[in-house]
Amino acid sequence: MRKPDHGIMVKEKLMSCNNNGGKGNNNSNNKLRKGLWSPEEDEKLMNYMLTNGQGCWSDIARNAGLQRCGKSCRLRWINYLRPDLKRGAFSPQEEELIIHLHSILGNRWSQIAARLPGRTDNEIKNFWNSTIKKRLKNNNTTSTSSPNNSDSSELKTTTAGVNMGGTIFLQEYDVSAICMDSSSSSCSSMQAPNMGLGTHVANPFNPPIDHQNIFDVNGVLSSSSVFTIQQQQQQQQQEQVGVIENIGGFGDYGVMEPYVMGLENDLSVPGLEVMRGVENSNYGVSDYVLENKNNQYCNNSTSNSVEELVGVGNHHWEGESFKMGELDWEGLLANVSSLPYLDFQVQ
DNA sequence: AAAGCAGACAACCGCAAAGTC
DNA sequence: CGACTTTGCGGTTGTCTGCTT
């Protein structure tokens, strides 16, 4: 709907930017611009960043000749100017991953974004709040099940919804297919705190990788929560559309258009990763090429590192070629299930 | 054609953690 | 060790745009 080129109609607002909640301001220039960024400002910041790399943001704002606070510059760079940003609509795979990650991480947008290359937390947050949440809510209102209905004694097909805190619960999710683990064949509900799912599991590098835990609004482990990755993968193979389609029939995306990340030239930003590619003016996502030095995207199931377990963050895209279009989404989703820092969020 | 509405997204705000002096 | 600064995060607001009435 809205074109990505903003900042043309910048309102001349001035502000006293204060990062410290009113505790002080060491910026000699108290009249700082506020509001949308102009193309000139973007250019200044971009040029400065490409030349000097990332540093102290307040210095950047000053040295780049911007009448902006460092905080504003940082946000602009991270959310808009960064060369490794991917633009355009979220692909169905990305949607699926977001939903999946959100079911695990909750509103930890930065952590979710770290697992979606080229996407920012702000972007994902907006997308969630404007699109996914609404879809799921609509779907939930038409659902026969209530969010608080954790009666898992019945094996029902999928319903999904969003609790008051915005966390997805997947209840009664094709239980017959999911609850194959004999140890949990009863699919009985369990209170999350009793699962030892406090701030972190005891050993963060040795997570209970055979469990995916999805909690309903009361923190009750849903009836679909316990199954092994292997079973999940089997399920995903059987149901390629998986969670997404079961939630509400996402996928109204038409044909994905080729979109290659990056800019027309190779970009080498000090302090940032090298990305290589050619931008297509079309928005939409499919086949862009990143360079991933480690080429480790979510395929190292034996890894001891959190990042390696669940994929890499935005900071790691460099090195050998990596094709987004060839993402092992299913593998990614499977590995995401093994997030070791499964904080239990009381909503 | 104008007004109203809703979607999408950029940007701000407040807070907290981390870092520095 | 405390004060101050910087950075990062999540919630929220503001603005633009396309669609509908």
CSV table of C-alpha atoms (C1' of nucleotides) in Angstrom, one decimal:
chain,number,residue,atom,x,y,z
A,1,MET,CA,0.0,0.0,0.0
A,2,ARG,CA,2.4,2.5,1.2
A,3,LYS,CA,5.5,3.1,-0.9
A,4,PRO,CA,8.8,2.5,0.8
A,5,ASP,CA,10.2,5.9,-0.1
A,6,HIS,CA,9.3,8.0,2.9
A,7,GLY,CA,10.6,11.2,4.2
A,8,ILE,CA,9.7,13.4,1.3
A,9,MET,CA,7.1,15.2,3.3
A,10,VAL,CA,9.1,15.7,6.4
A,11,LYS,CA,7.4,17.9,8.9
A,12,GLU,CA,9.7,20.4,10.4
A,13,LYS,CA,9.4,19.3,13.9
A,14,LEU,CA,12.1,20.2,16.4
A,15,MET,CA,12.7,18.4,19.5
A,16,SER,CA,15.1,18.1,22.4
A,17,CYS,CA,16.2,14.5,22.0
A,18,ASN,CA,17.0,12.9,25.3
A,19,ASN,CA,17.9,9.3,25.6
A,20,ASN,CA,18.0,9.4,29.3
A,21,GLY,CA,14.5,9.9,30.2
A,22,GLY,CA,15.1,13.5,31.1
A,23,LYS,CA,18.3,12.7,33.0
A,24,GLY,CA,20.6,14.8,30.9
A,25,ASN,CA,21.7,15.8,27.5
A,26,ASN,CA,25.2,16.2,26.4
A,27,ASN,CA,24.4,17.1,22.9
A,28,SER,CA,25.3,20.7,22.3
A,29,ASN,CA,22.5,21.0,19.8
A,30,ASN,CA,19.2,20.9,21.5
A,31,LYS,CA,17.1,21.6,18.5
A,32,LEU,CA,16.9,18.3,16.8
A,33,ARG,CA,14.7,17.3,14.1
A,34,LYS,CA,11.9,14.8,14.6
A,35,GLY,CA,9.6,13.0,12.4
A,36,LEU,CA,10.1,11.4,9.0
A,37,TRP,CA,13.5,11.5,7.5
A,38,SER,CA,14.2,13.4,4.4
A,39,PRO,CA,16.2,11.9,1.5
A,40,GLU,CA,19.0,14.3,2.3
A,41,GLU,CA,19.2,13.1,5.8
A,42,ASP,CA,19.1,9.5,4.6
A,43,GLU,CA,21.9,10.2,2.2
A,44,LYS,CA,24.0,11.9,4.9
A,45,LEU,CA,23.6,9.1,7.3
A,46,MET,CA,24.1,6.4,4.7
A,47,ASN,CA,27.2,8.1,3.4
A,48,TYR,CA,28.6,8.5,6.8
A,49,MET,CA,27.9,4.9,7.8
A,50,LEU,CA,29.4,3.5,4.6
A,51,THR,CA,32.5,5.6,5.1
A,52,ASN,CA,33.0,5.3,8.8
A,53,GLY,CA,31.1,2.4,10.0
A,54,GLN,CA,29.1,2.1,13.1
A,55,GLY,CA,30.2,3.9,16.2
A,56,CYS,CA,28.8,6.0,18.9
A,57,TRP,CA,25.4,7.0,17.6
A,58,SER,CA,25.5,10.5,19.2
A,59,ASP,CA,28.8,11.1,17.5
A,60,ILE,CA,27.5,9.7,14.2
A,61,ALA,CA,24.6,12.1,14.4
A,62,ARG,CA,26.9,15.0,15.1
A,63,ASN,CA,29.6,14.1,12.6
A,64,ALA,CA,27.3,13.3,9.8
A,65,GLY,CA,25.8,16.7,10.1
A,66,LEU,CA,22.4,15.5,11.1
A,67,GLN,CA,20.2,17.4,13.4
A,68,ARG,CA,19.0,14.2,14.8
A,69,CYS,CA,19.6,12.5,18.1
A,70,GLY,CA,21.8,9.4,18.0
A,71,LYS,CA,18.9,7.3,18.9
A,72,SER,CA,16.9,8.4,15.9
A,73,CYS,CA,19.9,7.8,13.6
A,74,ARG,CA,20.3,4.3,15.0
A,75,LEU,CA,16.7,3.5,14.4
A,76,ARG,CA,16.8,4.9,10.9
A,77,TRP,CA,19.9,2.9,10.1
A,78,ILE,CA,18.7,-0.3,11.6
A,79,ASN,CA,15.2,-0.2,10.2
A,80,TYR,CA,15.6,1.5,6.9
A,81,LEU,CA,19.0,2.3,5.6
A,82,ARG,CA,21.0,-0.8,6.5
A,83,PRO,CA,22.1,-2.4,3.2
A,84,ASP,CA,21.3,-5.9,4.3
A,85,LEU,CA,17.7,-5.2,4.7
A,86,LYS,CA,15.2,-7.1,2.8
A,87,ARG,CA,12.2,-5.3,1.6
A,88,GLY,CA,8.8,-6.3,0.4
A,89,ALA,CA,6.1,-8.6,1.6
A,90,PHE,CA,6.8,-11.4,4.0
A,91,SER,CA,6.9,-14.7,2.2
A,92,PRO,CA,4.6,-17.5,3.5
A,93,GLN,CA,7.6,-19.2,4.8
A,94,GLU,CA,8.6,-16.1,6.7
A,95,GLU,CA,5.1,-15.8,8.1
A,96,GLU,CA,5.2,-19.4,9.2
A,97,LEU,CA,8.5,-18.9,10.8
A,98,ILE,CA,7.3,-15.7,12.6
A,99,ILE,CA,4.3,-17.5,13.9
A,100,HIS,CA,6.4,-20.4,15.0
A,101,LEU,CA,9.0,-18.2,16.7
A,102,HIS,CA,6.4,-16.1,18.3
A,103,SER,CA,4.7,-19.1,19.8
A,104,ILE,CA,8.0,-19.9,21.4
A,105,LEU,CA,9.6,-16.5,22.1
A,106,GLY,CA,6.5,-14.3,22.6
A,107,ASN,CA,6.9,-10.6,21.8
A,108,ARG,CA,10.7,-10.8,21.6
A,109,TRP,CA,10.8,-9.2,18.3
A,110,SER,CA,14.5,-8.7,18.3
A,111,GLN,CA,15.1,-12.4,18.8
A,112,ILE,CA,12.6,-13.2,16.2
A,113,ALA,CA,14.1,-10.8,13.8
A,114,ALA,CA,17.5,-12.3,14.4
A,115,ARG,CA,16.3,-15.4,12.8
A,116,LEU,CA,14.8,-13.8,9.8
A,117,PRO,CA,17.6,-12.5,7.7
A,118,GLY,CA,17.0,-9.0,6.4
A,119,ARG,CA,14.0,-8.3,8.6
A,120,THR,CA,14.0,-5.9,11.5
A,121,ASP,CA,12.2,-6.3,14.8
A,122,ASN,CA,10.1,-3.2,14.0
A,123,GLU,CA,9.1,-4.7,10.7
A,124,ILE,CA,8.1,-8.0,12.2
A,125,LYS,CA,6.4,-6.3,15.1
A,126,ASN,CA,4.4,-4.2,12.7
A,127,PHE,CA,3.6,-7.1,10.5
A,128,TRP,CA,2.5,-9.1,13.5
A,129,ASN,CA,0.3,-6.4,15.0
A,130,SER,CA,-1.3,-5.4,11.7
A,131,THR,CA,-1.6,-8.6,9.9
A,132,ILE,CA,-1.0,-11.9,11.7
A,133,LYS,CA,-2.6,-10.9,14.9
A,134,LYS,CA,-5.7,-9.9,13.2
A,135,ARG,CA,-5.9,-12.9,11.1
A,136,LEU,CA,-5.5,-15.2,14.0
A,137,LYS,CA,-8.0,-13.3,16.0
A,138,ASN,CA,-10.5,-13.4,13.2
A,139,ASN,CA,-9.9,-17.1,12.9
A,140,ASN,CA,-10.2,-17.5,16.6
A,141,THR,CA,-13.6,-15.8,16.8
A,142,THR,CA,-14.9,-18.3,14.3
A,143,SER,CA,-13.3,-21.1,16.1
A,144,THR,CA,-15.4,-23.3,18.2
A,145,SER,CA,-12.8,-23.5,20.9
A,146,SER,CA,-12.0,-21.1,23.6
A,147,PRO,CA,-8.5,-19.9,24.4
A,148,ASN,CA,-9.0,-21.1,27.9
A,149,ASN,CA,-10.3,-24.4,26.9
A,150,SER,CA,-7.4,-26.6,27.7
A,151,ASP,CA,-9.4,-29.7,27.8
A,152,SER,CA,-7.1,-31.9,25.9
A,153,SER,CA,-8.8,-35.1,26.4
A,154,GLU,CA,-10.5,-34.8,23.1
A,155,LEU,CA,-8.5,-35.1,20.0
A,156,LYS,CA,-9.6,-32.4,17.7
A,157,THR,CA,-8.2,-30.7,14.7
A,158,THR,CA,-6.4,-27.5,14.5
A,159,THR,CA,-7.6,-24.3,16.0
A,160,ALA,CA,-5.4,-21.4,16.8
A,161,GLY,CA,-5.7,-18.0,18.3
A,162,VAL,CA,-4.0,-15.2,20.1
A,163,ASN,CA,-4.3,-14.7,23.7
A,164,MET,CA,-4.5,-11.3,25.4
A,165,GLY,CA,-0.8,-10.9,25.3
A,166,GLY,CA,-0.6,-11.6,21.6
A,167,THR,CA,0.9,-15.0,22.0
A,168,ILE,CA,-0.3,-17.6,19.7
A,169,PHE,CA,-1.7,-20.7,21.2
A,170,LEU,CA,-2.1,-23.7,19.0
A,171,GLN,CA,-4.7,-25.8,20.6
A,172,GLU,CA,-6.2,-29.0,19.5
A,173,TYR,CA,-3.8,-29.0,16.7
A,174,ASP,CA,-4.4,-32.1,14.8
A,175,VAL,CA,-3.7,-34.0,17.9
A,176,SER,CA,-4.0,-37.3,16.3
A,177,ALA,CA,-1.1,-36.6,14.2
A,178,ILE,CA,1.0,-34.7,16.7
A,179,CYS,CA,0.7,-36.7,19.9
A,180,MET,CA,2.5,-39.6,18.7
A,181,ASP,CA,5.0,-39.7,21.5
A,182,SER,CA,4.0,-42.6,23.7
A,183,SER,CA,5.1,-40.8,26.8
A,184,SER,CA,2.6,-38.1,26.1
A,185,SER,CA,0.0,-40.1,24.4
A,186,SER,CA,-2.6,-38.9,26.9
A,187,CYS,CA,-1.9,-35.4,25.8
A,188,SER,CA,-2.7,-34.2,29.2
A,189,SER,CA,-2.3,-30.6,30.0
A,190,MET,CA,0.7,-29.6,32.1
A,191,GLN,CA,1.3,-26.4,33.9
A,192,ALA,CA,4.4,-24.8,32.5
A,193,PRO,CA,6.1,-23.8,35.7
A,194,ASN,CA,6.0,-27.4,36.7
A,195,MET,CA,7.9,-28.2,33.6
A,196,GLY,CA,10.9,-26.4,34.9
A,197,LEU,CA,10.6,-23.9,32.2
A,198,GLY,CA,11.6,-20.9,34.2
A,199,THR,CA,13.9,-18.3,32.9
A,200,HIS,CA,16.1,-20.8,31.3
A,201,VAL,CA,16.4,-24.5,31.2
A,202,ALA,CA,19.0,-25.8,33.5
A,203,ASN,CA,21.6,-26.2,30.8
A,204,PRO,CA,21.1,-23.8,28.0
A,205,PHE,CA,23.3,-25.7,25.7
A,206,ASN,CA,21.6,-28.9,26.4
A,207,PRO,CA,18.0,-28.1,25.8
A,208,PRO,CA,15.1,-30.5,25.7
A,209,ILE,CA,15.2,-30.5,22.0
A,210,ASP,CA,12.5,-33.1,21.6
A,211,HIS,CA,9.9,-30.8,23.1
A,212,GLN,CA,8.0,-28.0,21.6
A,213,ASN,CA,6.1,-26.1,24.2
A,214,ILE,CA,3.2,-23.9,23.4
A,215,PHE,CA,1.2,-22.5,26.1
A,216,ASP,CA,-2.3,-21.2,26.2
A,217,VAL,CA,-3.3,-18.1,28.0
A,218,ASN,CA,-3.1,-19.7,31.4
A,219,GLY,CA,0.4,-21.0,30.8
A,220,VAL,CA,-1.0,-24.5,30.3
A,221,LEU,CA,1.0,-26.6,28.0
A,222,SER,CA,-1.3,-27.2,25.1
A,223,SER,CA,-2.4,-30.6,24.1
A,224,SER,CA,-0.2,-30.3,21.1
A,225,SER,CA,2.9,-29.4,22.9
A,226,VAL,CA,4.9,-32.5,23.3
A,227,PHE,CA,6.2,-34.2,20.3
A,228,THR,CA,9.6,-34.9,18.9
A,229,ILE,CA,11.3,-33.0,16.2
A,230,GLN,CA,11.4,-36.1,14.2
A,231,GLN,CA,7.6,-36.4,14.5
A,232,GLN,CA,7.2,-32.8,13.7
A,233,GLN,CA,9.2,-33.2,10.6
A,234,GLN,CA,7.2,-36.1,9.6
A,235,GLN,CA,4.1,-34.1,10.2
A,236,GLN,CA,5.5,-31.2,8.2
A,237,GLN,CA,6.3,-33.5,5.4
A,238,GLN,CA,2.8,-34.8,5.5
A,239,GLU,CA,1.3,-31.3,5.8
A,240,GLN,CA,3.6,-29.0,3.8
A,241,VAL,CA,1.4,-26.1,4.6
A,242,GLY,CA,1.6,-27.0,8.2
A,243,VAL,CA,0.7,-24.5,10.8
A,244,ILE,CA,0.0,-21.7,8.5
A,245,GLU,CA,-2.8,-23.2,6.6
A,246,ASN,CA,-4.2,-24.8,9.6
A,247,ILE,CA,-4.3,-21.5,11.4
A,248,GLY,CA,-6.2,-19.6,8.9
A,249,GLY,CA,-5.3,-20.2,5.4
A,250,PHE,CA,-2.5,-17.8,4.9
A,251,GLY,CA,-0.9,-17.8,1.5
A,252,ASP,CA,-2.8,-15.2,-0.4
A,253,TYR,CA,0.4,-14.1,-2.0
A,254,GLY,CA,0.2,-14.9,-5.6
A,255,VAL,CA,3.3,-15.6,-7.5
A,256,MET,CA,6.5,-14.7,-5.7
A,257,GLU,CA,8.6,-12.4,-7.7
A,258,PRO,CA,12.3,-12.5,-8.0
A,259,TYR,CA,13.9,-10.2,-5.6
A,260,VAL,CA,17.6,-10.1,-5.0
A,261,MET,CA,18.8,-8.6,-1.9
A,262,GLY,CA,21.2,-5.9,-1.6
A,263,LEU,CA,22.1,-3.0,-3.9
A,264,GLU,CA,23.4,-2.9,-7.3
A,265,ASN,CA,26.9,-2.7,-6.1
A,266,ASP,CA,28.7,-4.8,-3.6
A,267,LEU,CA,28.4,-3.1,-0.3
A,268,SER,CA,31.1,-3.2,2.2
A,269,VAL,CA,30.3,-1.4,5.3
A,270,PRO,CA,32.8,-1.2,8.0
A,271,GLY,CA,31.5,-3.2,10.9
A,272,LEU,CA,28.9,-4.8,8.8
A,273,GLU,CA,28.8,-7.9,6.7
A,274,VAL,CA,29.4,-7.9,3.0
A,275,MET,CA,26.4,-8.6,0.9
A,276,ARG,CA,26.3,-9.1,-2.7
A,277,GLY,CA,23.4,-9.0,-5.0
A,278,VAL,CA,21.3,-7.1,-7.4
A,279,GLU,CA,18.1,-5.4,-6.4
A,280,ASN,CA,15.0,-5.9,-8.4
A,281,SER,CA,12.6,-3.1,-8.3
A,282,ASN,CA,9.8,-5.6,-7.7
A,283,TYR,CA,8.8,-6.2,-4.2
A,284,GLY,CA,8.2,-9.6,-3.1
A,285,VAL,CA,10.5,-12.2,-2.0
A,286,SER,CA,12.0,-15.2,-3.3
A,287,ASP,CA,15.4,-15.6,-4.7
A,288,TYR,CA,17.9,-13.3,-3.3
A,289,VAL,CA,21.4,-14.2,-2.6
A,290,LEU,CA,23.3,-13.5,0.5
A,291,GLU,CA,26.7,-14.4,1.4
A,292,ASN,CA,27.0,-16.5,4.5
A,293,LYS,CA,30.5,-17.3,5.5
A,294,ASN,CA,29.6,-20.1,7.7
A,295,ASN,CA,26.9,-21.4,5.5
A,296,GLN,CA,25.4,-22.8,8.7
A,297,TYR,CA,21.8,-21.8,8.4
A,298,CYS,CA,20.0,-24.0,10.8
A,299,ASN,CA,21.5,-27.2,9.7
A,300,ASN,CA,23.7,-27.9,12.6
A,301,SER,CA,21.6,-29.9,14.8
A,302,THR,CA,24.6,-30.9,16.9
A,303,SER,CA,25.7,-27.4,17.5
A,304,ASN,CA,26.1,-26.3,21.1
A,305,SER,CA,25.5,-22.7,20.3
A,306,VAL,CA,22.1,-21.1,20.6
A,307,GLU,CA,22.6,-19.2,17.4
A,308,GLU,CA,23.8,-22.2,15.6
A,309,LEU,CA,20.9,-24.2,16.9
A,310,VAL,CA,18.2,-21.9,15.7
A,311,GLY,CA,19.9,-20.2,12.8
A,312,VAL,CA,21.9,-17.1,12.6
A,313,GLY,CA,21.1,-13.6,13.4
A,314,ASN,CA,21.2,-10.7,11.0
A,315,HIS,CA,24.8,-10.0,12.0
A,316,HIS,CA,26.1,-13.2,10.5
A,317,TRP,CA,25.3,-12.9,6.9
A,318,GLU,CA,28.6,-13.0,5.2
A,319,GLY,CA,31.0,-15.3,3.4
A,320,GLU,CA,30.0,-18.1,1.2
A,321,SER,CA,27.0,-17.9,-0.9
A,322,PHE,CA,23.7,-18.4,0.6
A,323,LYS,CA,20.5,-18.5,-1.3
A,324,MET,CA,17.4,-17.5,0.5
A,325,GLY,CA,15.3,-19.3,-2.0
A,326,GLU,CA,17.0,-22.4,-0.9
A,327,LEU,CA,16.3,-22.0,2.7
A,328,ASP,CA,15.5,-25.2,4.5
A,329,TRP,CA,12.4,-23.8,6.0
A,330,GLU,CA,11.2,-27.0,7.4
A,331,GLY,CA,14.6,-27.7,8.9
A,332,LEU,CA,14.6,-24.2,10.3
A,333,LEU,CA,11.2,-24.6,11.9
A,334,ALA,CA,12.3,-27.9,13.3
A,335,ASN,CA,15.4,-26.4,14.8
A,336,VAL,CA,13.6,-23.4,16.1
A,337,SER,CA,11.6,-25.8,18.2
A,338,SER,CA,14.7,-26.5,20.1
A,339,LEU,CA,15.2,-23.0,21.3
A,340,PRO,CA,16.9,-23.5,24.6
A,341,TYR,CA,16.0,-20.2,26.1
A,342,LEU,CA,12.4,-20.9,26.3
A,343,ASP,CA,11.4,-18.3,28.7
A,344,PHE,CA,8.0,-18.8,30.1
A,345,GLN,CA,6.0,-15.7,29.7
A,346,VAL,CA,3.2,-15.0,32.0
A,347,GLN,CA,0.7,-13.1,30.0
B,1,DA,C1',-15.2,14.6,-5.8
B,2,DA,C1',-14.9,14.6,-1.0
B,3,DA,C1',-15.0,12.5,3.5
B,4,DG,C1',-14.2,8.7,6.3
B,5,DC,C1',-12.0,4.5,7.3
B,6,DA,C1',-8.5,1.1,7.7
B,7,DG,C1',-4.1,-0.9,6.6
B,8,DA,C1',0.7,-0.4,6.6
B,9,DC,C1',4.7,1.3,8.3
B,10,DA,C1',8.0,4.8,10.1
B,11,DA,C1',9.3,6.8,14.1
B,12,DC,C1',8.9,8.2,18.9
B,13,DC,C1',8.8,7.2,23.9
B,14,DG,C1',10.0,5.1,28.1
B,15,DC,C1',12.4,1.9,30.3
B,16,DA,C1',16.2,-1.2,31.4
B,17,DA,C1',20.7,-3.2,30.8
B,18,DA,C1',25.3,-2.5,29.7
B,19,DG,C1',29.2,0.3,29.5
B,20,DT,C1',32.2,4.1,31.0
B,21,DC,C1',34.1,7.5,33.9
C,1,DC,C1',30.5,2.3,43.9
C,2,DG,C1',27.6,5.6,42.1
C,3,DA,C1',26.5,8.7,38.4
C,4,DC,C1',26.2,9.3,33.8
C,5,DT,C1',26.0,7.8,28.9
C,6,DT,C1',24.9,4.7,25.4
C,7,DT,C1',22.5,1.1,23.4
C,8,DG,C1',18.7,-1.9,22.7
C,9,DC,C1',14.0,-3.3,23.2
C,10,DG,C1',9.0,-3.3,23.1
C,11,DG,C1',4.9,-0.6,23.2
C,12,DT,C1',2.6,2.9,21.2
C,13,DT,C1',1.6,6.8,18.2
C,14,DG,C1',1.5,9.4,14.0
C,15,DT,C1',1.3,9.7,9.1
C,16,DC,C1',0.5,8.4,4.5
C,17,DT,C1',-2.1,5.9,1.2
C,18,DG,C1',-5.6,3.3,-1.0
C,19,DC,C1',-10.2,1.9,-0.7
C,20,DT,C1',-15.0,2.5,0.3
C,21,DT,C1',-19.1,5.1,0.9
